[in-house]
mmCIF file of C-alpha atoms in Angstrom:
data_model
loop_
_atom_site.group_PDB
_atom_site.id
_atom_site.type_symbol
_atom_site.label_atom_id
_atom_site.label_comp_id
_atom_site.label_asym_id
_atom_site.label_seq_id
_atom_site.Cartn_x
_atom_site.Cartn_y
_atom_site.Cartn_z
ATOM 1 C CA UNK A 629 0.000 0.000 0.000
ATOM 2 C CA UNK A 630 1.081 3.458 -0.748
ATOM 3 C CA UNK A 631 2.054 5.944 1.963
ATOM 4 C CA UNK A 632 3.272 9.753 2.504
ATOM 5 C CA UNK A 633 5.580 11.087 4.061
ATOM 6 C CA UNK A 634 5.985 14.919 4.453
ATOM 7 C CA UNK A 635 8.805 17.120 4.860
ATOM 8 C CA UNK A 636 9.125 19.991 7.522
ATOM 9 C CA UNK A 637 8.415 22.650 5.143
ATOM 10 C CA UNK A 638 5.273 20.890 3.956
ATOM 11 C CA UNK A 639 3.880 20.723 7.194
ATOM 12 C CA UNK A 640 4.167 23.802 8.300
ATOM 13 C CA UNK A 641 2.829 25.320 5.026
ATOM 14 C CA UNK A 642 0.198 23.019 5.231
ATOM 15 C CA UNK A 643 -0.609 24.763 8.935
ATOM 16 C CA UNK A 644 -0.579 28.224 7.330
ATOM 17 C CA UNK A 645 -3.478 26.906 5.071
ATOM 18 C CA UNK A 646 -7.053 28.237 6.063
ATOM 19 C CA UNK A 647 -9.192 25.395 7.594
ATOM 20 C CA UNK A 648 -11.070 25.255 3.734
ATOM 21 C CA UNK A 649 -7.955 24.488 1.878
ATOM 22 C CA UNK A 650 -7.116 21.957 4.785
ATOM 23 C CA UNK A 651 -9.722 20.184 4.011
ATOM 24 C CA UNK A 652 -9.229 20.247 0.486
ATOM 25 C CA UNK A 653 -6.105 19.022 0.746
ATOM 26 C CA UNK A 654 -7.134 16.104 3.287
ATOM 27 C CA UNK A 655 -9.363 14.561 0.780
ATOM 28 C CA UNK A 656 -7.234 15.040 -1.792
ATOM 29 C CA UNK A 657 -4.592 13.055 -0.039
ATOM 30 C CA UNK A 658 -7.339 10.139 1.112
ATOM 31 C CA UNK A 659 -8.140 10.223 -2.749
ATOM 32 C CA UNK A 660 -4.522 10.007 -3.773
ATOM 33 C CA UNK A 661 -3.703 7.068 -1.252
ATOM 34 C CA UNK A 662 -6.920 4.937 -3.066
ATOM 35 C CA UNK A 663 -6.011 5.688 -6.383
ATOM 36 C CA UNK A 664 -2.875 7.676 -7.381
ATOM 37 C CA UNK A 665 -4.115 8.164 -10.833
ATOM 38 C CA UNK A 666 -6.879 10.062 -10.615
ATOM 39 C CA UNK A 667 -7.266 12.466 -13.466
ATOM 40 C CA UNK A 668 -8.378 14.892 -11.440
ATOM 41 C CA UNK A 669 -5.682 15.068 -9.157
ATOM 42 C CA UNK A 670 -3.129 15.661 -11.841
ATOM 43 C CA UNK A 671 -0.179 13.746 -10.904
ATOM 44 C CA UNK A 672 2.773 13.320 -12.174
ATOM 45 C CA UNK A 673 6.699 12.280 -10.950
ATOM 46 C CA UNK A 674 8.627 15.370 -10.543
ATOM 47 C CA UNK A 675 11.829 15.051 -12.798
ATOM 48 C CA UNK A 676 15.388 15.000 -11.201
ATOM 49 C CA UNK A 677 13.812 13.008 -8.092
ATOM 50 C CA UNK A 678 13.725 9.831 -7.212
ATOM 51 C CA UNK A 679 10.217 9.159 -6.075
ATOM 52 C CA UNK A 680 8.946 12.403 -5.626
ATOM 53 C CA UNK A 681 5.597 12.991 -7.492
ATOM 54 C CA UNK A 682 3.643 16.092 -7.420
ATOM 55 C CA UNK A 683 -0.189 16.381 -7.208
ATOM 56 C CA UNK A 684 -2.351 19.078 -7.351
ATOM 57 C CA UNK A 685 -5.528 19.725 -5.459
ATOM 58 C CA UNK A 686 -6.478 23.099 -7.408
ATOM 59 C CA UNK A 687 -5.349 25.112 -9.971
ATOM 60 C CA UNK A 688 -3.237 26.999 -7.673
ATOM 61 C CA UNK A 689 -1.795 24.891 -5.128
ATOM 62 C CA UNK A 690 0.900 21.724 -5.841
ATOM 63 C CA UNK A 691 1.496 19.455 -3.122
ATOM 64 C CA UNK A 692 5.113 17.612 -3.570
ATOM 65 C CA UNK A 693 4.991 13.874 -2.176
#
């Protein structure tokens, strides 16, 4: 099964998200632990990185994983 792991920075960004985009971001993560593939979630293996991916939540925002 797939898992995350977060770096320091990540978390505390994450923190200085409002409680809405929190949320957000919480599903998206459930969603991307079921099924990393979903279109929606726009995923993709950052280059230069050994298994880093990226996935993005909203047109603004990119999570790296």
């Amino acid at each position: 099964m797939a898992s995350l792991r977060f770096t320091a920075s990540f978390e505390r960004d994450y923190r200085r998200l409002t409680r809405e985009l929190q949320v957000r971001l919480d599903k998206s993560l459930r969603l991307l632990l079921e099924n990393s593939f979903r279109p929606f979630l726009l995923v993709k293996k950052m280059e230069g990185f050994r298994d880093v991916w990226e996935a993005r939540f909203s047109q603004a925002t990119a999570s790296h994983l």
